[in-house]
PDB file of C-alpha atoms and ligand atoms in Angstrom:
ATOM      1  CA  MET A   1     -82.057 -14.071  18.874  1.00 46.00           C
ATOM      2  CA  SER A   2     -79.263 -15.891  16.291  1.00 51.00           C
ATOM      3  CA  LEU A   3     -80.339 -18.763  14.987  1.00 51.00           C
ATOM      4  CA  SER A   4     -77.966 -21.989  14.501  1.00 54.00           C
ATOM      5  CA  ARG A   5     -77.102 -23.309  11.204  1.00 54.00           C
ATOM      6  CA  ASN A   6     -79.205 -26.264  11.268  1.00 56.00           C
ATOM      7  CA  GLN A   7     -82.131 -24.081  12.605  1.00 56.00           C
ATOM      8  CA  MET A   8     -81.466 -21.769   9.447  1.00 55.00           C
ATOM      9  CA  LEU A   9     -81.796 -24.726   7.332  1.00 55.00           C
ATOM     10  CA  ASP A  10     -85.204 -25.777   8.943  1.00 64.00           C
ATOM     11  CA  GLU A  11     -86.123 -22.320   8.142  1.00 61.00           C
ATOM     12  CA  MET A  12     -85.123 -22.690   4.496  1.00 64.00           C
ATOM     13  CA  GLY A  13     -87.315 -25.974   4.702  1.00 56.00           C
ATOM     14  CA  LEU A  14     -84.223 -28.168   4.270  1.00 53.00           C
ATOM     15  CA  SER A  15     -83.313 -30.632   6.642  1.00 43.00           C
ATOM     16  CA  PRO A  16     -79.867 -30.670   8.152  1.00 37.00           C
ATOM     17  CA  GLN A  17     -78.738 -33.569   6.122  1.00 30.00           C
ATOM     18  CA  TRP A  18     -78.062 -31.424   3.268  1.00 31.00           C
ATOM     19  CA  VAL A  19     -74.255 -31.152   3.155  1.00 30.00           C
ATOM     20  CA  LEU A  20     -71.966 -29.529   0.742  1.00 31.00           C
ATOM     21  CA  ARG A  21     -70.935 -32.185  -1.758  1.00 29.00           C
ATOM     22  CA  GLU A  22     -67.784 -31.887  -3.828  1.00 32.00           C
ATOM     23  CA  GLN A  23     -68.945 -30.276  -7.165  1.00 34.00           C
ATOM     24  CA  PRO A  24     -68.240 -31.478 -10.546  1.00 33.00           C
ATOM     25  CA  ALA A  25     -65.540 -29.541 -12.296  1.00 33.00           C
ATOM     26  CA  LEU A  26     -68.303 -27.948 -14.513  1.00 31.00           C
ATOM     27  CA  GLU A  27     -70.440 -26.756 -11.788  1.00 35.00           C
ATOM     28  CA  ARG A  28     -66.809 -25.216 -10.284  1.00 37.00           C
ATOM     29  CA  GLY A  29     -66.693 -23.608 -13.585  1.00 37.00           C
ATOM     30  CA  GLU A  30     -63.298 -25.160 -14.057  1.00 37.00           C
ATOM     31  CA  ALA A  31     -64.178 -27.299 -17.101  1.00 32.00           C
ATOM     32  CA  SER A  32     -65.152 -24.453 -19.496  1.00 34.00           C
ATOM     33  CA  ALA A  33     -64.528 -20.648 -19.913  1.00 42.00           C
ATOM     34  CA  PRO A  34     -67.175 -19.033 -18.440  1.00 47.00           C
ATOM     35  CA  VAL A  35     -70.169 -17.627 -20.770  1.00 53.00           C
ATOM     36  CA  ILE A  36     -68.839 -13.659 -20.340  1.00 52.00           C
ATOM     37  CA  ILE A  37     -71.997 -11.428 -20.928  1.00 47.00           C
ATOM     38  CA  PRO A  38     -70.913  -7.836 -21.460  1.00 43.00           C
ATOM     39  CA  ALA A  39     -72.397  -4.885 -19.222  1.00 41.00           C
ATOM     40  CA  ALA A  40     -73.795  -3.439 -22.000  1.00 38.00           C
ATOM     41  CA  SER A  41     -74.038  -6.187 -24.988  1.00 41.00           C
ATOM     42  CA  PRO A  42     -75.780  -4.770 -27.866  1.00 38.00           C
ATOM     43  CA  GLY A  43     -79.016  -6.511 -28.850  1.00 41.00           C
ATOM     44  CA  SER A  44     -79.192  -8.103 -25.361  1.00 42.00           C
ATOM     45  CA  LYS A  45     -81.149  -4.975 -24.174  1.00 43.00           C
ATOM     46  CA  PRO A  46     -84.823  -4.187 -24.064  1.00 41.00           C
ATOM     47  CA  ALA A  47     -86.398  -1.815 -26.231  1.00 47.00           C
ATOM     48  CA  LEU A  48     -86.765   1.353 -24.371  1.00 50.00           C
ATOM     49  CA  SER A  49     -90.151   2.457 -23.392  1.00 52.00           C
ATOM     50  CA  VAL A  50     -91.812   5.720 -24.356  1.00 57.00           C
ATOM     51  CA  GLU A  51     -91.295   6.856 -20.799  1.00 56.00           C
ATOM     52  CA  THR A  52     -87.725   5.876 -20.592  1.00 53.00           C
ATOM     53  CA  GLN A  53     -87.079   7.516 -23.799  1.00 56.00           C
ATOM     54  CA  ALA A  54     -88.399  10.840 -22.668  1.00 58.00           C
ATOM     55  CA  SER A  55     -86.518  10.496 -19.596  1.00 58.00           C
ATOM     56  CA  LEU A  56     -83.165   9.795 -21.576  1.00 56.00           C
ATOM     57  CA  ALA A  57     -84.079  13.160 -23.817  1.00 56.00           C
ATOM     58  CA  GLN A  58     -84.960  15.034 -20.520  1.00 57.00           C
ATOM     59  CA  TYR A  59     -81.701  13.932 -18.690  1.00 58.00           C
ATOM     60  CA  GLY A  60     -79.397  13.313 -21.944  1.00 57.00           C
ATOM     61  CA  PRO A  61     -77.340  10.410 -22.752  1.00 69.00           C
ATOM     62  CA  GLU A  62     -74.967  11.676 -20.615  1.00 86.00           C
ATOM     63  CA  ARG A  63     -76.827  10.289 -17.461  1.00 94.00           C
ATOM     64  CA  ALA A  64     -75.238   6.924 -17.683  1.00 93.00           C
ATOM     65  CA  GLN A  65     -71.629   8.347 -18.065  1.00 93.00           C
ATOM     66  CA  GLN A  66     -72.069  11.009 -15.162  1.00 95.00           C
ATOM     67  CA  ILE A  67     -73.477   8.187 -12.678  1.00 96.00           C
ATOM     68  CA  ALA A  68     -70.364   5.781 -13.582  1.00 95.00           C
ATOM     69  CA  GLY A  69     -68.264   8.608 -11.935  1.00 95.00           C
ATOM     70  CA  LEU A  70     -69.840   8.947  -8.751  1.00 97.00           C
ATOM     71  CA  GLY A  71     -68.656   7.912  -5.350  1.00 97.00           C
ATOM     72  CA  TRP A  72     -70.789   6.111  -2.848  1.00 98.00           C
ATOM     73  CA  ASP A  73     -72.292   9.208  -0.913  1.00 97.00           C
ATOM     74  CA  GLN A  74     -72.771  11.402  -4.296  1.00 97.00           C
ATOM     75  CA  LEU A  75     -74.535   7.914  -5.666  1.00 97.00           C
ATOM     76  CA  ARG A  76     -76.862   7.856  -2.579  1.00 97.00           C
ATOM     77  CA  HIS A  77     -77.836  11.212  -3.399  1.00 97.00           C
ATOM     78  CA  SER A  78     -78.427  10.930  -6.893  1.00 97.00           C
ATOM     79  CA  ILE A  79     -80.701   7.483  -6.276  1.00 97.00           C
ATOM     80  CA  ALA A  80     -82.710   9.853  -3.671  1.00 97.00           C
ATOM     81  CA  ASP A  81     -83.110  12.016  -6.146  1.00 96.00           C
ATOM     82  CA  CYS A  82     -83.876  10.390  -9.184  1.00 96.00           C
ATOM     83  CA  ARG A  83     -86.898  10.871 -11.532  1.00 95.00           C
ATOM     84  CA  ALA A  84     -85.610   8.750 -14.409  1.00 95.00           C
ATOM     85  CA  CYS A  85     -88.728   6.494 -14.434  1.00 95.00           C
ATOM     86  CA  GLY A  86     -92.203   6.705 -13.450  1.00 96.00           C
ATOM     87  CA  LEU A  87     -91.587   4.435 -10.224  1.00 97.00           C
ATOM     88  CA  CYS A  88     -90.442   7.873  -8.247  1.00 97.00           C
ATOM     89  CA  ALA A  89     -94.367   8.536  -8.127  1.00 96.00           C
ATOM     90  CA  GLN A  90     -95.180   6.266  -5.470  1.00 96.00           C
ATOM     91  CA  ARG A  91     -92.093   5.556  -3.733  1.00 98.00           C
ATOM     92  CA  LYS A  92     -92.023   6.575   0.323  1.00 98.00           C
ATOM     93  CA  GLN A  93     -88.527   6.370  -0.424  1.00 98.00           C
ATOM     94  CA  THR A  94     -85.626   4.900  -2.565  1.00 98.00           C
ATOM     95  CA  VAL A  95     -84.112   1.660  -1.468  1.00 98.00           C
ATOM     96  CA  PRO A  96     -80.351   1.822  -2.669  1.00 98.00           C
ATOM     97  CA  GLY A  97     -79.172  -1.208  -0.870  1.00 98.00           C
ATOM     98  CA  VAL A  98     -77.220  -2.427   2.487  1.00 98.00           C
ATOM     99  CA  GLY A  99     -73.927  -3.898   3.445  1.00 98.00           C
ATOM    100  CA  ASP A 100     -70.608  -3.932   3.112  1.00 98.00           C
ATOM    101  CA  GLU A 101     -69.369  -1.627   0.426  1.00 98.00           C
ATOM    102  CA  ARG A 102     -66.365  -3.858  -0.130  1.00 97.00           C
ATOM    103  CA  ALA A 103     -68.288  -7.301   0.289  1.00 98.00           C
ATOM    104  CA  GLY A 104     -66.920 -10.271  -1.678  1.00 98.00           C
ATOM    105  CA  TRP A 105     -70.452 -11.424  -2.201  1.00 98.00           C
ATOM    106  CA  LEU A 106     -73.184  -9.135  -3.973  1.00 98.00           C
ATOM    107  CA  PHE A 107     -76.910 -10.593  -3.864  1.00 98.00           C
ATOM    108  CA  ILE A 108     -79.163  -8.805  -6.520  1.00 98.00           C
ATOM    109  CA  GLY A 109     -82.853  -8.825  -5.910  1.00 98.00           C
ATOM    110  CA  GLU A 110     -85.756  -7.446  -7.980  1.00 98.00           C
ATOM    111  CA  GLY A 111     -87.094  -4.301  -6.152  1.00 98.00           C
ATOM    112  CA  PRO A 112     -88.370  -2.960  -3.014  1.00 98.00           C
ATOM    113  CA  GLY A 113     -91.757  -4.171  -1.384  1.00 98.00           C
ATOM    114  CA  ALA A 114     -93.913  -2.358   0.942  1.00 97.00           C
ATOM    115  CA  GLU A 115     -91.680  -2.930   4.067  1.00 97.00           C
ATOM    116  CA  GLU A 116     -88.521  -2.099   1.987  1.00 98.00           C
ATOM    117  CA  ASP A 117     -90.415   1.127   0.754  1.00 98.00           C
ATOM    118  CA  ALA A 118     -91.110   2.184   4.370  1.00 98.00           C
ATOM    119  CA  ARG A 119     -87.763   1.331   5.626  1.00 98.00           C
ATOM    120  CA  GLY A 120     -85.512   1.976   3.199  1.00 98.00           C
ATOM    121  CA  GLU A 121     -83.728  -1.285   3.312  1.00 98.00           C
ATOM    122  CA  PRO A 122     -83.738  -3.972   0.783  1.00 98.00           C
ATOM    123  CA  PHE A 123     -85.000  -7.662   1.714  1.00 98.00           C
ATOM    124  CA  VAL A 124     -87.008  -6.930   5.212  1.00 98.00           C
ATOM    125  CA  GLY A 125     -90.005  -8.443   4.552  1.00 96.00           C
ATOM    126  CA  VAL A 126     -90.905 -11.874   4.500  1.00 96.00           C
ATOM    127  CA  ALA A 127     -88.670 -12.775   1.298  1.00 97.00           C
ATOM    128  CA  GLY A 128     -85.883 -11.177   3.308  1.00 98.00           C
ATOM    129  CA  LYS A 129     -86.507 -13.502   6.155  1.00 97.00           C
ATOM    130  CA  LEU A 130     -85.764 -16.439   3.780  1.00 98.00           C
ATOM    131  CA  LEU A 131     -82.877 -14.495   2.252  1.00 98.00           C
ATOM    132  CA  ASP A 132     -80.973 -14.066   5.680  1.00 98.00           C
ATOM    133  CA  ALA A 133     -81.841 -17.884   6.307  1.00 97.00           C
ATOM    134  CA  MET A 134     -80.260 -18.761   2.952  1.00 97.00           C
ATOM    135  CA  LEU A 135     -77.226 -16.544   3.509  1.00 98.00           C
ATOM    136  CA  ALA A 136     -76.779 -17.931   7.108  1.00 97.00           C
ATOM    137  CA  ALA A 137     -77.013 -21.621   5.583  1.00 96.00           C
ATOM    138  CA  ILE A 138     -73.541 -20.950   3.864  1.00 97.00           C
ATOM    139  CA  ASP A 139     -72.350 -19.094   6.790  1.00 97.00           C
ATOM    140  CA  LEU A 140     -73.085 -15.680   5.500  1.00 98.00           C
ATOM    141  CA  LYS A 141     -74.504 -12.616   7.181  1.00 97.00           C
ATOM    142  CA  ARG A 142     -76.114  -9.499   5.941  1.00 96.00           C
ATOM    143  CA  GLY A 143     -73.476  -6.648   6.118  1.00 93.00           C
ATOM    144  CA  ASN A 144     -70.676  -9.073   6.530  1.00 97.00           C
ATOM    145  CA  ASP A 145     -68.804  -9.322   3.544  1.00 98.00           C
ATOM    146  CA  VAL A 146     -72.276  -9.339   1.830  1.00 98.00           C
ATOM    147  CA  TYR A 147     -74.217  -6.524   0.152  1.00 98.00           C
ATOM    148  CA  ILE A 148     -77.641  -6.527  -1.050  1.00 98.00           C
ATOM    149  CA  ALA A 149     -79.328  -4.419  -3.894  1.00 98.00           C
ATOM    150  CA  ASN A 150     -82.020  -4.528  -6.237  1.00 98.00           C
ATOM    151  CA  ALA A 151     -82.278  -4.475  -9.968  1.00 98.00           C
ATOM    152  CA  VAL A 152     -84.896  -1.255  -9.386  1.00 98.00           C
ATOM    153  CA  LYS A 153     -84.491   1.354  -6.266  1.00 98.00           C
ATOM    154  CA  CYS A 154     -87.701   2.234  -5.960  1.00 98.00           C
ATOM    155  CA  ARG A 155     -91.157  -0.276  -5.111  1.00 98.00           C
ATOM    156  CA  PRO A 156     -93.102  -1.007  -8.208  1.00 98.00           C
ATOM    157  CA  PRO A 157     -96.645  -0.112  -7.398  1.00 97.00           C
ATOM    158  CA  GLY A 158     -98.313  -3.533  -5.952  1.00 95.00           C
ATOM    159  CA  ASN A 159     -95.122  -5.264  -5.929  1.00 94.00           C
ATOM    160  CA  ARG A 160     -95.248  -6.034  -9.298  1.00 97.00           C
ATOM    161  CA  THR A 161     -92.257  -7.064 -11.596  1.00 96.00           C
ATOM    162  CA  PRO A 162     -90.301  -4.109 -12.552  1.00 97.00           C
ATOM    163  CA  GLU A 163     -90.882  -3.272 -16.447  1.00 96.00           C
ATOM    164  CA  ALA A 164     -87.906  -3.666 -18.707  1.00 94.00           C
ATOM    165  CA  SER A 165     -87.782  -0.128 -19.075  1.00 93.00           C
ATOM    166  CA  GLU A 166     -87.450   0.768 -15.386  1.00 96.00           C
ATOM    167  CA  MET A 167     -84.685  -1.696 -15.029  1.00 96.00           C
ATOM    168  CA  ASP A 168     -83.121   0.055 -18.093  1.00 93.00           C
ATOM    169  CA  ALA A 169     -83.368   3.490 -16.313  1.00 95.00           C
ATOM    170  CA  CYS A 170     -82.017   1.871 -12.876  1.00 96.00           C
ATOM    171  CA  ALA A 171     -79.351   0.229 -14.617  1.00 95.00           C
ATOM    172  CA  PRO A 172     -76.591   2.825 -14.278  1.00 96.00           C
ATOM    173  CA  TYR A 173     -77.345   3.007 -10.674  1.00 97.00           C
ATOM    174  CA  LEU A 174     -76.841  -1.151 -10.560  1.00 97.00           C
ATOM    175  CA  LYS A 175     -73.499  -0.956 -12.559  1.00 96.00           C
ATOM    176  CA  ARG A 176     -72.044   1.382 -10.619  1.00 97.00           C
ATOM    177  CA  GLN A 177     -72.717  -0.322  -7.025  1.00 98.00           C
ATOM    178  CA  ILE A 178     -70.832  -3.071  -8.789  1.00 98.00           C
ATOM    179  CA  ALA A 179     -68.020  -1.013  -9.981  1.00 97.00           C
ATOM    180  CA  LEU A 180     -67.727   0.117  -6.347  1.00 98.00           C
ATOM    181  CA  ILE A 181     -67.876  -2.681  -4.309  1.00 98.00           C
ATOM    182  CA  GLU A 182     -66.015  -4.775  -6.837  1.00 97.00           C
ATOM    183  CA  PRO A 183     -67.530  -8.225  -5.377  1.00 98.00           C
ATOM    184  CA  ARG A 184     -65.770 -11.497  -6.147  1.00 97.00           C
ATOM    185  CA  LEU A 185     -69.255 -13.318  -6.541  1.00 98.00           C
ATOM    186  CA  ILE A 186     -72.563 -12.151  -7.818  1.00 98.00           C
ATOM    187  CA  VAL A 187     -75.832 -13.954  -7.154  1.00 98.00           C
ATOM    188  CA  LEU A 188     -78.656 -13.082  -9.045  1.00 98.00           C
ATOM    189  CA  LEU A 189     -82.005 -13.752  -7.125  1.00 98.00           C
ATOM    190  CA  GLY A 190     -84.620 -14.410  -9.969  1.00 98.00           C
ATOM    191  CA  ARG A 191     -85.330 -13.668 -13.275  1.00 96.00           C
ATOM    192  CA  ALA A 192     -85.740  -9.760 -13.137  1.00 97.00           C
ATOM    193  CA  ALA A 193     -82.006  -9.481 -11.749  1.00 97.00           C
ATOM    194  CA  VAL A 194     -80.827 -11.811 -14.379  1.00 97.00           C
ATOM    195  CA  HIS A 195     -82.782  -9.630 -16.868  1.00 95.00           C
ATOM    196  CA  ALA A 196     -81.400  -6.419 -15.171  1.00 96.00           C
ATOM    197  CA  LEU A 197     -77.632  -7.627 -15.248  1.00 95.00           C
ATOM    198  CA  LEU A 198     -77.474  -9.985 -17.980  1.00 92.00           C
ATOM    199  CA  GLY A 199     -80.252  -8.734 -20.642  1.00 91.00           C
ATOM    200  CA  GLU A 200     -82.644 -11.478 -21.969  1.00 86.00           C
ATOM    201  CA  VAL A 201     -80.231 -14.250 -22.176  1.00 86.00           C
ATOM    202  CA  GLY A 202     -82.719 -17.460 -21.294  1.00 89.00           C
ATOM    203  CA  SER A 203     -85.185 -18.624 -18.807  1.00 93.00           C
ATOM    204  CA  LEU A 204     -83.680 -18.675 -15.125  1.00 94.00           C
ATOM    205  CA  ALA A 205     -84.034 -22.529 -15.190  1.00 94.00           C
ATOM    206  CA  SER A 206     -81.593 -22.669 -18.339  1.00 95.00           C
ATOM    207  CA  LEU A 207     -78.814 -20.237 -16.546  1.00 95.00           C
ATOM    208  CA  ARG A 208     -78.936 -22.403 -13.401  1.00 96.00           C
ATOM    209  CA  GLY A 209     -75.833 -24.223 -12.982  1.00 95.00           C
ATOM    210  CA  LYS A 210     -73.943 -22.647 -16.082  1.00 93.00           C
ATOM    211  CA  PRO A 211     -70.693 -20.753 -15.611  1.00 91.00           C
ATOM    212  CA  LEU A 212     -71.683 -17.249 -16.245  1.00 95.00           C
ATOM    213  CA  ALA A 213     -69.789 -13.748 -15.800  1.00 95.00           C
ATOM    214  CA  TYR A 214     -70.566 -10.300 -15.667  1.00 96.00           C
ATOM    215  CA  ARG A 215     -67.702  -8.209 -17.102  1.00 93.00           C
ATOM    216  CA  ASP A 216     -67.072  -4.813 -15.457  1.00 89.00           C
ATOM    217  CA  GLY A 217     -64.296  -3.136 -17.590  1.00 87.00           C
ATOM    218  CA  LYS A 218     -61.600  -5.274 -17.516  1.00 85.00           C
ATOM    219  CA  ASN A 219     -62.989  -7.281 -14.416  1.00 89.00           C
ATOM    220  CA  GLU A 220     -64.922 -10.583 -15.150  1.00 94.00           C
ATOM    221  CA  ILE A 221     -66.872 -11.327 -11.922  1.00 97.00           C
ATOM    222  CA  PRO A 222     -68.427 -14.720 -11.779  1.00 97.00           C
ATOM    223  CA  VAL A 223     -72.474 -15.079 -11.752  1.00 97.00           C
ATOM    224  CA  ILE A 224     -74.567 -17.410  -9.815  1.00 98.00           C
ATOM    225  CA  VAL A 225     -78.082 -17.399 -10.644  1.00 98.00           C
ATOM    226  CA  THR A 226     -80.642 -18.842  -8.661  1.00 98.00           C
ATOM    227  CA  TYR A 227     -84.502 -18.383  -7.307  1.00 98.00           C
ATOM    228  CA  HIS A 228     -85.748 -15.360  -5.945  1.00 98.00           C
ATOM    229  CA  PRO A 229     -86.665 -16.147  -1.994  1.00 98.00           C
ATOM    230  CA  ALA A 230     -90.410 -14.757  -2.805  1.00 97.00           C
ATOM    231  CA  TYR A 231     -90.653 -17.412  -5.642  1.00 97.00           C
ATOM    232  CA  LEU A 232     -89.526 -19.993  -3.061  1.00 98.00           C
ATOM    233  CA  LEU A 233     -91.974 -19.161  -0.441  1.00 97.00           C
ATOM    234  CA  ARG A 234     -94.819 -19.992  -2.999  1.00 97.00           C
ATOM    235  CA  THR A 235     -92.755 -23.132  -4.733  1.00 97.00           C
ATOM    236  CA  LEU A 236     -91.403 -25.238  -1.746  1.00 96.00           C
ATOM    237  CA  SER A 237     -90.547 -27.940  -4.339  1.00 95.00           C
ATOM    238  CA  ASP A 238     -87.901 -25.721  -5.592  1.00 97.00           C
ATOM    239  CA  LYS A 239     -86.192 -24.715  -2.059  1.00 96.00           C
ATOM    240  CA  ALA A 240     -83.589 -27.997  -3.010  1.00 97.00           C
ATOM    241  CA  LYS A 241     -82.610 -26.792  -6.125  1.00 97.00           C
ATOM    242  CA  ALA A 242     -82.005 -23.054  -4.523  1.00 98.00           C
ATOM    243  CA  TRP A 243     -79.787 -24.913  -2.247  1.00 97.00           C
ATOM    244  CA  GLU A 244     -77.830 -26.758  -4.753  1.00 97.00           C
ATOM    245  CA  ASP A 245     -77.088 -22.969  -6.212  1.00 98.00           C
ATOM    246  CA  LEU A 246     -75.835 -22.011  -2.978  1.00 98.00           C
ATOM    247  CA  CYS A 247     -73.640 -24.878  -2.586  1.00 97.00           C
ATOM    248  CA  ARG A 248     -72.403 -23.925  -5.863  1.00 97.00           C
ATOM    249  CA  ALA A 249     -71.652 -20.804  -5.008  1.00 98.00           C
ATOM    250  CA  ARG A 250     -70.129 -21.170  -1.993  1.00 98.00           C
ATOM    251  CA  ALA A 251     -67.716 -23.843  -3.699  1.00 97.00           C
ATOM    252  CA  LEU A 252     -67.120 -21.062  -6.441  1.00 97.00           C
ATOM    253  CA  MET A 253     -65.967 -18.270  -4.015  1.00 98.00           C
ATOM    254  CA  ARG A 254     -63.862 -20.943  -2.064  1.00 97.00           C
ATOM    255  CA  GLN A 255     -62.061 -21.542  -5.287  1.00 96.00           C
ATOM    256  CA  ILE A 256     -61.921 -17.576  -6.227  1.00 96.00           C
ATOM    257  CA  SER A 257     -60.193 -17.279  -2.794  1.00 95.00           C
ATOM    258  CA  ARG A 258     -57.545 -19.965  -3.349  1.00 95.00           C
ATOM    259  CA  GLU A 259     -56.946 -18.606  -6.466  1.00 93.00           C
ATOM    260  CA  GLN A 260     -56.570 -15.010  -5.399  1.00 90.00           C
ATOM    261  CA  ALA A 261     -54.524 -16.336  -2.642  1.00 92.00           C
ATOM    262  CA  ALA A 262     -52.037 -18.308  -4.890  1.00 93.00           C
ATOM    263  CA  SER A 263     -51.735 -15.061  -6.938  1.00 85.00           C
ATOM    264  CA  PRO A 264     -51.927 -12.037  -4.830  1.00 67.00           C
ATOM    265  CA  GLY A 265     -52.157  -8.718  -6.861  1.00 63.00           C
TER     266      GLY A 265
HETATM  267  N1  LIG B   1     -87.916  -8.669  -3.045  1.00 72.76           N
HETATM  268  C1  LIG B   1     -86.745  -8.218  -3.796  1.00 72.76           C
HETATM  269  O1  LIG B   1     -86.422  -8.608  -4.811  1.00 72.76           O
HETATM  270  N2  LIG B   1     -86.088  -7.068  -3.172  1.00 72.76           N
HETATM  271  C2  LIG B   1     -86.408  -6.651  -1.824  1.00 72.76           C
HETATM  272  O2  LIG B   1     -86.145  -5.961  -1.437  1.00 72.76           O
HETATM  273  C3  LIG B   1     -87.456  -7.273  -1.307  1.00 72.76           C
HETATM  274  C4  LIG B   1     -88.251  -8.149  -1.792  1.00 72.76           C
END
């Protein structure tokens, strides 16, 4: 059954009177240059745990370089066989990501939960239902110009937050996904996703609304930071802020599309 946009907004806990406001220039990312956080900025990376150091020693420092050269099929196989951190021990299966492999929109969450572990697809549980509603509220749909991935591809036991070393071990996969997708905009859902992609650069609250970008080689991809759907299910009072972030993301994407149309190639 497909829901109307107003029903989706209701589902998100937002009444239909929420409409897209004209964004101030700063929020549109026009007033100042974005804060560029390089893909591998020295100093922003968490210290590697003993397990990750052991895994790097076992798999060699070339692992990231090797992953950086994989195509989609090879990447999926590599993820399915991965034993680079302890999360492989209890997984039912890996959860690489889902959606349009050339999507304009890339949403990044934390890591699979029990349902995702069972089904092999990200965000299919309760938090996923809210994510689908959030997407629908800005006229997006899973798989349709949208790709959904996680910071880690295996379920952390008990749905705990992935450790820095686990995100570090999985980072080459996320970075390769970004390089293959070449999204026009990345939306980071929650602190773990921020940490995985940008490093320890500040609290989620301090990053919301800031012009941020992720650098992938020569490409600078704008980044929007917002709350994780599971957090929003527990903290209803922050849903309105998430809605602001989504509106900001949509305005930014429209701006990017206009700019790309004006300067093709
Ligand atoms: N939470 C996440 O961060 N990712 C999922 O895939 C499911 C729940």
